[in-house]
């Protein structure tokens, strides 16, 4: 089959690789019909290369048609249309019983001190072959895949794999009071959905912040109040002034480790990319490598007693945090990898109806063949051609 494989920093290639096969009784094989490029994939393209090896198959946002199932998979059958969550969870361990699916003890990558295994996402999360391919082996298929209606565009359901439940969890963690105000830093795909979801769930005011004109325009088109951070000297101060002199009730950081406005962090990322893998892994894991300008702005811009919800990916362990200010202002900080299956039963009815209240089909800007995936990665990273969300067609 054809699959997108990693070969180095900014070097991904579509190659012929062996077809996947059933290896465990709880496996399924999926023929992929659509698979998206996630903002998190760009971390692999740029920063997290030390945890990859040449030939690793990328991608963790797939959907498709069931081709084959193992003997212990009774809830799926060939021909079913399914979306595959990015984290791999068993549904029955101690963590899964508490709906902490991203911490599944059956698939936890204990050797790296990490949570549940992920598709297509480095040795830190199990080196599981990803879904930017023609076919995908799905472990724990007795629980993970989400069955969706046979009709409707793939883009109506595809985002259940990651970004839609990730945004839903970020909004739930933010816990904006009814009629209150939420600010969303970063209007990429997750940030766009955060803003739409919070409005749908009853926020009185949603403010989106970004510096990419196409992202600002897309949010504005959906009724979101926007701020272009290029025009602001003091982003937290502007938020506080804009919302009653005290700031929004909650803030979501939907940006993460590669934030703009962090020149020292950017330099560190570039330097790590030049180091041997073992040294770079230690630097990334044990030394503060994240670009924290957005997180710090979120903490400083939320009102006293408010909540900061983190959905952007961070990787360092020794990054400086303004703990004195957080303590003094009584800020609650919530974060974590999305527990996808915890939220999908709530979200799916919104997608299966005719009205599409979250306008999920108005997100993708580019749909391209899998063969053009290397070009799509470059375009997405450079934010060229108005690129906000890319869907690949194997």
mmCIF file of C-alpha atoms in Angstrom:
data_model
loop_
_atom_site.group_PDB
_atom_site.id
_atom_site.type_symbol
_atom_site.label_atom_id
_atom_site.label_comp_id
_atom_site.label_asym_id
_atom_site.label_seq_id
_atom_site.Cartn_x
_atom_site.Cartn_y
_atom_site.Cartn_z
ATOM 1 C CA UNK A 1 0.000 0.000 0.000
ATOM 2 C CA UNK A 2 0.936 3.674 -0.212
ATOM 3 C CA UNK A 3 1.666 5.533 3.024
ATOM 4 C CA UNK A 4 3.230 8.800 4.137
ATOM 5 C CA UNK A 5 6.527 8.118 5.898
ATOM 6 C CA UNK A 6 8.922 10.294 7.903
ATOM 7 C CA UNK A 7 12.568 10.584 6.828
ATOM 8 C CA UNK A 8 13.890 13.652 8.609
ATOM 9 C CA UNK A 9 13.134 17.247 9.475
ATOM 10 C CA UNK A 10 10.697 18.603 6.856
ATOM 11 C CA UNK A 11 11.191 15.395 4.842
ATOM 12 C CA UNK A 12 8.087 13.236 4.459
ATOM 13 C CA UNK A 13 7.529 10.889 1.518
ATOM 14 C CA UNK A 14 4.756 8.738 0.064
ATOM 15 C CA UNK A 15 6.165 5.236 -0.310
ATOM 16 C CA UNK A 16 5.128 1.629 -0.842
ATOM 17 C CA UNK A 17 4.987 -0.217 2.497
ATOM 18 C CA UNK A 18 3.633 -3.659 3.480
ATOM 19 C CA UNK A 19 -0.121 -3.936 3.883
ATOM 20 C CA UNK A 20 -1.224 -4.174 7.520
ATOM 21 C CA UNK A 21 -2.678 -7.441 8.778
ATOM 22 C CA UNK A 22 -4.583 -8.727 11.791
ATOM 23 C CA UNK A 23 -2.040 -9.375 14.561
ATOM 24 C CA UNK A 24 -4.223 -9.583 17.675
ATOM 25 C CA UNK A 25 -7.796 -10.855 18.229
ATOM 26 C CA UNK A 26 -8.933 -7.286 18.993
ATOM 27 C CA UNK A 27 -7.542 -5.803 15.747
ATOM 28 C CA UNK A 28 -9.405 -4.494 12.727
ATOM 29 C CA UNK A 29 -8.185 -3.445 9.289
ATOM 30 C CA UNK A 30 -9.637 -0.228 7.883
ATOM 31 C CA UNK A 31 -9.561 0.951 4.273
ATOM 32 C CA UNK A 32 -8.908 4.653 4.768
ATOM 33 C CA UNK A 33 -11.189 7.002 2.819
ATOM 34 C CA UNK A 34 -10.062 10.297 4.384
ATOM 35 C CA UNK A 35 -7.216 11.208 6.726
ATOM 36 C CA UNK A 36 -6.340 14.688 7.894
ATOM 37 C CA UNK A 37 -3.106 16.499 8.667
ATOM 38 C CA UNK A 38 -3.202 17.751 12.254
ATOM 39 C CA UNK A 39 -1.362 20.718 13.688
ATOM 40 C CA UNK A 40 0.308 18.174 15.974
ATOM 41 C CA UNK A 41 1.744 16.474 12.880
ATOM 42 C CA UNK A 42 3.668 19.668 12.228
ATOM 43 C CA UNK A 43 5.516 19.119 15.520
ATOM 44 C CA UNK A 44 6.799 15.852 14.000
ATOM 45 C CA UNK A 45 7.661 17.659 10.786
ATOM 46 C CA UNK A 46 9.713 20.210 12.706
ATOM 47 C CA UNK A 47 10.456 19.641 16.420
ATOM 48 C CA UNK A 48 9.895 16.038 17.549
ATOM 49 C CA UNK A 49 12.020 14.273 14.936
ATOM 50 C CA UNK A 50 14.391 12.818 17.567
ATOM 51 C CA UNK A 51 11.604 10.411 18.557
ATOM 52 C CA UNK A 52 10.981 9.164 15.002
ATOM 53 C CA UNK A 53 12.889 6.810 12.768
ATOM 54 C CA UNK A 54 12.979 6.806 8.936
ATOM 55 C CA UNK A 55 10.009 4.961 7.518
ATOM 56 C CA UNK A 56 7.603 5.667 10.392
ATOM 57 C CA UNK A 57 4.057 6.119 9.059
ATOM 58 C CA UNK A 58 2.456 9.364 10.228
ATOM 59 C CA UNK A 59 -1.128 10.417 10.794
ATOM 60 C CA UNK A 60 -3.721 10.102 13.541
ATOM 61 C CA UNK A 61 -6.962 11.501 12.077
ATOM 62 C CA UNK A 62 -8.342 8.709 9.848
ATOM 63 C CA UNK A 63 -11.722 7.296 8.905
ATOM 64 C CA UNK A 64 -12.787 4.629 6.456
ATOM 65 C CA UNK A 65 -14.489 1.317 5.832
ATOM 66 C CA UNK A 66 -13.903 -1.823 7.876
ATOM 67 C CA UNK A 67 -12.231 -4.506 5.743
ATOM 68 C CA UNK A 68 -11.539 -7.232 8.303
ATOM 69 C CA UNK A 69 -11.909 -7.800 12.045
ATOM 70 C CA UNK A 70 -10.236 -10.081 14.565
ATOM 71 C CA UNK A 71 -12.239 -12.798 16.351
ATOM 72 C CA UNK A 72 -12.768 -10.713 19.499
ATOM 73 C CA UNK A 73 -14.216 -7.725 17.610
ATOM 74 C CA UNK A 74 -17.965 -8.294 17.615
ATOM 75 C CA UNK A 75 -19.242 -4.715 17.469
ATOM 76 C CA UNK A 76 -17.873 -4.092 13.968
ATOM 77 C CA UNK A 77 -18.272 -5.915 10.697
ATOM 78 C CA UNK A 78 -16.803 -5.512 7.212
ATOM 79 C CA UNK A 79 -18.494 -2.632 5.412
ATOM 80 C CA UNK A 80 -19.058 -0.508 8.515
ATOM 81 C CA UNK A 81 -18.053 3.128 8.178
ATOM 82 C CA UNK A 82 -15.938 4.204 11.118
ATOM 83 C CA UNK A 83 -13.856 7.047 12.499
ATOM 84 C CA UNK A 84 -10.722 5.992 14.405
ATOM 85 C CA UNK A 85 -9.799 7.996 17.539
ATOM 86 C CA UNK A 86 -6.181 9.074 17.695
ATOM 87 C CA UNK A 87 -5.565 7.497 21.100
ATOM 88 C CA UNK A 88 -5.739 3.726 21.476
ATOM 89 C CA UNK A 89 -7.704 2.591 24.516
ATOM 90 C CA UNK A 90 -9.169 -0.709 25.676
ATOM 91 C CA UNK A 91 -12.359 0.602 27.285
ATOM 92 C CA UNK A 92 -12.156 -1.649 30.357
ATOM 93 C CA UNK A 93 -9.002 -0.974 32.437
ATOM 94 C CA UNK A 94 -9.007 1.096 35.650
ATOM 95 C CA UNK A 95 -8.391 4.340 33.737
ATOM 96 C CA UNK A 96 -10.897 3.582 30.991
ATOM 97 C CA UNK A 97 -13.580 2.767 33.553
ATOM 98 C CA UNK A 98 -13.160 6.366 34.700
ATOM 99 C CA UNK A 99 -13.311 7.648 31.099
ATOM 100 C CA UNK A 100 -9.640 8.641 31.232
ATOM 101 C CA UNK A 101 -9.077 6.985 27.880
ATOM 102 C CA UNK A 102 -5.893 8.912 27.084
ATOM 103 C CA UNK A 103 -4.346 7.197 30.117
ATOM 104 C CA UNK A 104 -5.447 3.640 29.205
ATOM 105 C CA UNK A 105 -3.371 1.204 31.238
ATOM 106 C CA UNK A 106 -3.573 -1.503 28.591
ATOM 107 C CA UNK A 107 -1.800 0.590 25.955
ATOM 108 C CA UNK A 108 0.221 2.950 28.189
ATOM 109 C CA UNK A 109 3.795 3.382 26.966
ATOM 110 C CA UNK A 110 5.332 2.754 30.360
ATOM 111 C CA UNK A 111 8.882 2.525 29.030
ATOM 112 C CA UNK A 112 8.672 6.225 28.129
ATOM 113 C CA UNK A 113 6.558 7.283 31.091
ATOM 114 C CA UNK A 114 3.711 8.271 28.772
ATOM 115 C CA UNK A 115 -0.021 7.610 28.559
ATOM 116 C CA UNK A 116 -2.049 5.640 26.040
ATOM 117 C CA UNK A 117 -0.476 4.747 22.709
ATOM 118 C CA UNK A 118 -1.282 7.031 19.774
ATOM 119 C CA UNK A 119 -1.431 6.385 16.068
ATOM 120 C CA UNK A 120 1.497 7.729 14.075
ATOM 121 C CA UNK A 121 3.090 9.674 16.901
ATOM 122 C CA UNK A 122 6.697 8.781 17.741
ATOM 123 C CA UNK A 123 8.362 6.253 20.023
ATOM 124 C CA UNK A 124 7.084 8.232 23.015
ATOM 125 C CA UNK A 125 3.603 6.923 22.232
ATOM 126 C CA UNK A 126 4.341 3.433 20.998
ATOM 127 C CA UNK A 127 5.528 3.907 17.389
ATOM 128 C CA UNK A 128 2.139 2.667 16.142
ATOM 129 C CA UNK A 129 1.855 2.997 12.333
ATOM 130 C CA UNK A 130 -0.392 5.927 11.502
ATOM 131 C CA UNK A 131 -3.380 6.594 9.319
ATOM 132 C CA UNK A 132 -1.983 8.702 6.465
ATOM 133 C CA UNK A 133 -2.076 5.560 4.381
ATOM 134 C CA UNK A 134 -4.375 3.472 2.216
ATOM 135 C CA UNK A 135 -5.013 0.937 4.996
ATOM 136 C CA UNK A 136 -4.709 0.999 8.773
ATOM 137 C CA UNK A 137 -4.411 -1.689 11.413
ATOM 138 C CA UNK A 138 -6.540 -0.602 14.399
ATOM 139 C CA UNK A 139 -5.593 -2.186 17.757
ATOM 140 C CA UNK A 140 -8.286 -2.383 20.463
ATOM 141 C CA UNK A 141 -10.941 -2.227 17.745
ATOM 142 C CA UNK A 142 -13.435 -3.917 20.061
ATOM 143 C CA UNK A 143 -13.754 -0.472 21.714
ATOM 144 C CA UNK A 144 -12.084 2.365 19.831
ATOM 145 C CA UNK A 145 -13.640 2.956 16.386
ATOM 146 C CA UNK A 146 -16.751 5.112 16.211
ATOM 147 C CA UNK A 147 -19.449 3.829 13.840
ATOM 148 C CA UNK A 148 -20.970 6.663 11.804
ATOM 149 C CA UNK A 149 -23.802 6.822 9.256
ATOM 150 C CA UNK A 150 -23.104 5.520 5.775
ATOM 151 C CA UNK A 151 -24.276 8.757 4.163
ATOM 152 C CA UNK A 152 -22.821 12.248 4.262
ATOM 153 C CA UNK A 153 -19.448 13.700 3.379
ATOM 154 C CA UNK A 154 -16.426 12.329 5.213
ATOM 155 C CA UNK A 155 -15.718 15.826 6.529
ATOM 156 C CA UNK A 156 -18.965 15.690 8.505
ATOM 157 C CA UNK A 157 -17.502 12.921 10.713
ATOM 158 C CA UNK A 158 -13.736 12.837 10.151
ATOM 159 C CA UNK A 159 -12.920 15.342 12.879
ATOM 160 C CA UNK A 160 -14.293 12.983 15.550
ATOM 161 C CA UNK A 161 -10.885 11.324 15.292
ATOM 162 C CA UNK A 162 -9.194 14.175 17.159
ATOM 163 C CA UNK A 163 -9.812 17.873 16.746
ATOM 164 C CA UNK A 164 -13.543 17.998 17.443
ATOM 165 C CA UNK A 165 -13.454 16.065 20.752
ATOM 166 C CA UNK A 166 -10.186 17.838 21.604
ATOM 167 C CA UNK A 167 -11.989 21.167 21.237
ATOM 168 C CA UNK A 168 -15.040 19.827 23.107
ATOM 169 C CA UNK A 169 -12.848 18.753 26.037
ATOM 170 C CA UNK A 170 -11.033 22.104 26.049
ATOM 171 C CA UNK A 171 -14.379 23.901 26.275
ATOM 172 C CA UNK A 172 -15.644 21.582 29.012
ATOM 173 C CA UNK A 173 -12.433 22.118 30.968
ATOM 174 C CA UNK A 174 -12.690 25.891 30.475
ATOM 175 C CA UNK A 175 -16.173 25.752 32.051
ATOM 176 C CA UNK A 176 -17.296 29.179 30.863
ATOM 177 C CA UNK A 177 -20.347 30.166 32.940
ATOM 178 C CA UNK A 178 -23.634 30.611 31.023
ATOM 179 C CA UNK A 179 -23.550 34.007 29.381
ATOM 180 C CA UNK A 180 -19.873 34.426 30.291
ATOM 181 C CA UNK A 181 -16.860 35.235 28.147
ATOM 182 C CA UNK A 182 -14.297 32.866 26.653
ATOM 183 C CA UNK A 183 -11.104 33.877 24.863
ATOM 184 C CA UNK A 184 -9.450 31.407 22.480
ATOM 185 C CA UNK A 185 -5.760 31.830 21.681
ATOM 186 C CA UNK A 186 -5.052 30.312 18.275
ATOM 187 C CA UNK A 187 -7.654 29.975 15.536
ATOM 188 C CA UNK A 188 -6.301 26.882 13.874
ATOM 189 C CA UNK A 189 -8.706 23.944 13.482
ATOM 190 C CA UNK A 190 -8.994 23.204 17.219
ATOM 191 C CA UNK A 191 -9.361 26.876 18.104
ATOM 192 C CA UNK A 192 -12.049 27.350 15.447
ATOM 193 C CA UNK A 193 -14.052 24.482 16.902
ATOM 194 C CA UNK A 194 -13.513 25.692 20.485
ATOM 195 C CA UNK A 195 -15.043 29.027 19.595
ATOM 196 C CA UNK A 196 -18.023 27.478 17.789
ATOM 197 C CA UNK A 197 -18.645 24.877 20.501
ATOM 198 C CA UNK A 198 -18.616 27.373 23.356
ATOM 199 C CA UNK A 199 -21.092 29.592 21.546
ATOM 200 C CA UNK A 200 -23.284 26.551 20.901
ATOM 201 C CA UNK A 201 -23.130 25.593 24.588
ATOM 202 C CA UNK A 202 -24.194 29.006 25.812
ATOM 203 C CA UNK A 203 -21.281 31.412 26.171
ATOM 204 C CA UNK A 204 -22.369 35.016 25.929
ATOM 205 C CA UNK A 205 -19.209 36.182 24.221
ATOM 206 C CA UNK A 206 -16.342 34.382 22.469
ATOM 207 C CA UNK A 207 -13.168 36.211 21.467
ATOM 208 C CA UNK A 208 -10.655 34.570 19.139
ATOM 209 C CA UNK A 209 -7.030 35.707 18.864
ATOM 210 C CA UNK A 210 -4.653 34.961 15.998
ATOM 211 C CA UNK A 211 -2.322 36.635 13.526
ATOM 212 C CA UNK A 212 -3.214 34.759 10.317
ATOM 213 C CA UNK A 213 -5.738 36.747 8.249
ATOM 214 C CA UNK A 214 -7.524 33.676 6.822
ATOM 215 C CA UNK A 215 -8.030 32.205 10.286
ATOM 216 C CA UNK A 216 -9.367 35.482 11.631
ATOM 217 C CA UNK A 217 -11.762 35.763 8.695
ATOM 218 C CA UNK A 218 -13.047 32.191 9.114
ATOM 219 C CA UNK A 219 -13.820 32.811 12.782
ATOM 220 C CA UNK A 220 -15.445 36.135 11.979
ATOM 221 C CA UNK A 221 -17.633 34.389 9.396
ATOM 222 C CA UNK A 222 -18.991 32.200 12.176
ATOM 223 C CA UNK A 223 -19.874 35.098 14.426
ATOM 224 C CA UNK A 224 -16.762 35.065 16.590
ATOM 225 C CA UNK A 225 -15.316 38.353 17.823
ATOM 226 C CA UNK A 226 -11.665 38.424 16.731
ATOM 227 C CA UNK A 227 -8.457 40.202 17.742
ATOM 228 C CA UNK A 228 -5.451 40.403 15.444
ATOM 229 C CA UNK A 229 -2.530 40.091 17.849
ATOM 230 C CA UNK A 230 -0.227 41.827 15.354
ATOM 231 C CA UNK A 231 -2.068 45.016 16.205
ATOM 232 C CA UNK A 232 -1.661 44.676 19.990
ATOM 233 C CA UNK A 233 1.331 45.686 22.083
ATOM 234 C CA UNK A 234 -0.065 44.104 25.243
ATOM 235 C CA UNK A 235 -2.336 41.138 24.512
ATOM 236 C CA UNK A 236 -3.294 40.289 28.138
ATOM 237 C CA UNK A 237 -3.906 43.956 28.857
ATOM 238 C CA UNK A 238 -6.114 44.276 25.799
ATOM 239 C CA UNK A 239 -8.208 41.287 26.908
ATOM 240 C CA UNK A 240 -8.615 42.696 30.399
ATOM 241 C CA UNK A 241 -9.644 46.103 29.044
ATOM 242 C CA UNK A 242 -12.021 44.509 26.547
ATOM 243 C CA UNK A 243 -13.904 42.449 29.131
ATOM 244 C CA UNK A 244 -15.110 44.750 31.911
ATOM 245 C CA UNK A 245 -11.621 45.670 33.087
ATOM 246 C CA UNK A 246 -11.184 42.227 34.631
ATOM 247 C CA UNK A 247 -10.716 39.827 31.681
ATOM 248 C CA UNK A 248 -12.601 36.816 30.319
ATOM 249 C CA UNK A 249 -13.969 34.114 32.610
ATOM 250 C CA UNK A 250 -11.958 31.458 30.795
ATOM 251 C CA UNK A 251 -9.162 31.237 28.252
ATOM 252 C CA UNK A 252 -8.239 28.329 25.979
ATOM 253 C CA UNK A 253 -4.672 27.961 24.729
ATOM 254 C CA UNK A 254 -5.114 26.149 21.406
ATOM 255 C CA UNK A 255 -1.575 26.935 20.213
ATOM 256 C CA UNK A 256 1.007 24.961 22.163
ATOM 257 C CA UNK A 257 4.756 24.516 21.959
ATOM 258 C CA UNK A 258 5.469 26.344 18.704
ATOM 259 C CA UNK A 259 3.857 29.668 19.526
ATOM 260 C CA UNK A 260 4.835 32.807 17.643
ATOM 261 C CA UNK A 261 6.360 35.558 19.751
ATOM 262 C CA UNK A 262 8.886 33.314 21.517
ATOM 263 C CA UNK A 263 12.224 33.963 19.804
ATOM 264 C CA UNK A 264 14.306 32.175 22.458
ATOM 265 C CA UNK A 265 12.105 29.094 22.273
ATOM 266 C CA UNK A 266 12.243 29.141 18.500
ATOM 267 C CA UNK A 267 16.031 29.274 18.608
ATOM 268 C CA UNK A 268 16.070 26.343 21.045
ATOM 269 C CA UNK A 269 13.854 24.296 18.734
ATOM 270 C CA UNK A 270 16.198 24.983 15.838
ATOM 271 C CA UNK A 271 19.261 24.070 17.907
ATOM 272 C CA UNK A 272 17.735 20.789 19.095
ATOM 273 C CA UNK A 273 17.082 19.863 15.479
ATOM 274 C CA UNK A 274 20.838 19.857 14.858
ATOM 275 C CA UNK A 275 21.697 17.483 17.719
ATOM 276 C CA UNK A 276 22.040 13.679 17.610
ATOM 277 C CA UNK A 277 18.745 11.991 18.450
ATOM 278 C CA UNK A 278 19.693 10.737 21.935
ATOM 279 C CA UNK A 279 20.985 14.142 23.009
ATOM 280 C CA UNK A 280 18.016 15.905 21.434
ATOM 281 C CA UNK A 281 15.583 13.588 23.228
ATOM 282 C CA UNK A 282 17.143 14.465 26.579
ATOM 283 C CA UNK A 283 17.095 18.177 25.784
ATOM 284 C CA UNK A 284 13.468 18.082 24.668
ATOM 285 C CA UNK A 285 12.281 15.966 27.589
ATOM 286 C CA UNK A 286 14.258 17.400 30.506
ATOM 287 C CA UNK A 287 15.022 20.997 29.555
ATOM 288 C CA UNK A 288 12.397 23.654 28.929
ATOM 289 C CA UNK A 289 11.968 23.641 25.161
ATOM 290 C CA UNK A 290 8.474 25.043 24.719
ATOM 291 C CA UNK A 291 7.643 28.494 23.380
ATOM 292 C CA UNK A 292 5.426 29.801 26.167
ATOM 293 C CA UNK A 293 4.378 33.260 25.020
ATOM 294 C CA UNK A 294 0.760 32.240 24.423
ATOM 295 C CA UNK A 295 0.430 30.267 27.649
ATOM 296 C CA UNK A 296 1.823 33.160 29.658
ATOM 297 C CA UNK A 297 -0.518 35.592 27.881
ATOM 298 C CA UNK A 298 -3.473 33.304 28.639
ATOM 299 C CA UNK A 299 -2.550 33.175 32.318
ATOM 300 C CA UNK A 300 -2.101 36.942 32.528
ATOM 301 C CA UNK A 301 -5.224 37.725 30.491
ATOM 302 C CA UNK A 302 -7.839 35.575 32.230
ATOM 303 C CA UNK A 303 -9.780 37.193 35.064
ATOM 304 C CA UNK A 304 -8.918 36.544 38.697
ATOM 305 C CA UNK A 305 -10.471 33.249 39.747
ATOM 306 C CA UNK A 306 -10.801 32.230 36.093
ATOM 307 C CA UNK A 307 -9.774 29.073 34.249
ATOM 308 C CA UNK A 308 -7.093 28.447 31.639
ATOM 309 C CA UNK A 309 -7.715 25.338 29.548
ATOM 310 C CA UNK A 310 -4.811 23.866 27.602
ATOM 311 C CA UNK A 311 -5.397 21.913 24.408
ATOM 312 C CA UNK A 312 -2.182 22.930 22.629
ATOM 313 C CA UNK A 313 0.602 20.349 22.860
ATOM 314 C CA UNK A 314 3.578 21.066 25.126
ATOM 315 C CA UNK A 315 6.651 18.894 25.510
ATOM 316 C CA UNK A 316 9.181 20.338 27.982
ATOM 317 C CA UNK A 317 9.430 19.435 31.670
ATOM 318 C CA UNK A 318 11.372 22.391 33.081
ATOM 319 C CA UNK A 319 9.690 25.370 31.461
ATOM 320 C CA UNK A 320 9.293 28.408 33.718
ATOM 321 C CA UNK A 321 5.750 29.182 34.835
ATOM 322 C CA UNK A 322 4.525 32.365 36.557
ATOM 323 C CA UNK A 323 3.399 30.455 39.649
ATOM 324 C CA UNK A 324 3.340 33.477 41.967
ATOM 325 C CA UNK A 325 0.926 35.273 39.655
ATOM 326 C CA UNK A 326 -1.169 32.151 39.154
ATOM 327 C CA UNK A 327 -1.426 31.636 42.908
ATOM 328 C CA UNK A 328 -2.157 35.286 43.685
ATOM 329 C CA UNK A 329 -4.861 35.487 41.037
ATOM 330 C CA UNK A 330 -6.435 32.150 41.960
ATOM 331 C CA UNK A 331 -6.262 30.726 38.463
ATOM 332 C CA UNK A 332 -7.348 27.164 37.717
ATOM 333 C CA UNK A 333 -5.302 25.382 35.025
ATOM 334 C CA UNK A 334 -6.754 22.304 33.281
ATOM 335 C CA UNK A 335 -5.102 20.322 30.537
ATOM 336 C CA UNK A 336 -4.370 16.947 29.021
ATOM 337 C CA UNK A 337 -4.536 14.685 26.025
ATOM 338 C CA UNK A 338 -8.125 14.352 24.840
ATOM 339 C CA UNK A 339 -10.140 11.368 26.106
ATOM 340 C CA UNK A 340 -11.807 11.013 22.715
ATOM 341 C CA UNK A 341 -14.428 8.367 23.458
ATOM 342 C CA UNK A 342 -15.519 10.267 26.576
ATOM 343 C CA UNK A 343 -17.058 12.951 24.377
ATOM 344 C CA UNK A 344 -18.062 11.349 21.071
ATOM 345 C CA UNK A 345 -21.508 10.191 22.211
ATOM 346 C CA UNK A 346 -22.320 13.814 23.049
ATOM 347 C CA UNK A 347 -20.987 15.154 19.763
ATOM 348 C CA UNK A 348 -22.228 12.589 17.248
ATOM 349 C CA UNK A 349 -25.930 13.614 17.390
ATOM 350 C CA UNK A 350 -24.892 17.153 16.392
ATOM 351 C CA UNK A 351 -23.205 15.745 13.276
ATOM 352 C CA UNK A 352 -25.829 13.206 12.260
ATOM 353 C CA UNK A 353 -28.634 15.766 11.899
ATOM 354 C CA UNK A 354 -29.326 18.015 8.934
ATOM 355 C CA UNK A 355 -28.537 21.375 10.516
ATOM 356 C CA UNK A 356 -24.803 20.877 11.373
ATOM 357 C CA UNK A 357 -24.871 23.436 14.241
ATOM 358 C CA UNK A 358 -21.060 23.424 14.538
ATOM 359 C CA UNK A 359 -20.580 23.957 10.787
ATOM 360 C CA UNK A 360 -17.984 21.193 10.708
ATOM 361 C CA UNK A 361 -18.039 21.041 6.923
ATOM 362 C CA UNK A 362 -16.848 24.658 6.824
ATOM 363 C CA UNK A 363 -13.335 24.019 8.064
ATOM 364 C CA UNK A 364 -11.395 22.112 5.420
ATOM 365 C CA UNK A 365 -9.610 24.411 3.009
ATOM 366 C CA UNK A 366 -7.754 21.761 0.992
ATOM 367 C CA UNK A 367 -8.526 18.177 -0.023
ATOM 368 C CA UNK A 368 -5.636 16.594 -1.890
ATOM 369 C CA UNK A 369 -4.571 13.098 -2.939
ATOM 370 C CA UNK A 370 -2.305 11.203 -0.563
ATOM 371 C CA UNK A 371 0.384 11.380 -3.243
ATOM 372 C CA UNK A 372 0.579 15.148 -2.695
ATOM 373 C CA UNK A 373 0.902 14.896 1.086
ATOM 374 C CA UNK A 374 4.517 16.174 1.209
ATOM 375 C CA UNK A 375 3.449 19.353 -0.569
ATOM 376 C CA UNK A 376 0.442 19.639 1.747
ATOM 377 C CA UNK A 377 2.667 19.427 4.843
ATOM 378 C CA UNK A 378 4.856 22.223 3.542
ATOM 379 C CA UNK A 379 1.856 24.360 2.618
ATOM 380 C CA UNK A 380 0.211 23.803 6.003
ATOM 381 C CA UNK A 381 3.373 24.588 7.950
ATOM 382 C CA UNK A 382 4.018 27.789 5.987
ATOM 383 C CA UNK A 383 0.313 28.761 6.113
ATOM 384 C CA UNK A 384 0.331 29.257 2.354
ATOM 385 C CA UNK A 385 -2.680 29.457 0.027
ATOM 386 C CA UNK A 386 -5.043 30.184 2.927
ATOM 387 C CA UNK A 387 -4.402 26.713 4.330
ATOM 388 C CA UNK A 388 -6.257 26.014 7.582
ATOM 389 C CA UNK A 389 -7.150 22.309 7.375
ATOM 390 C CA UNK A 390 -5.938 19.664 4.931
ATOM 391 C CA UNK A 391 -7.720 16.383 4.258
ATOM 392 C CA UNK A 392 -5.852 13.687 2.345
ATOM 393 C CA UNK A 393 -7.638 11.235 0.063
ATOM 394 C CA UNK A 394 -5.777 7.879 -0.189
#
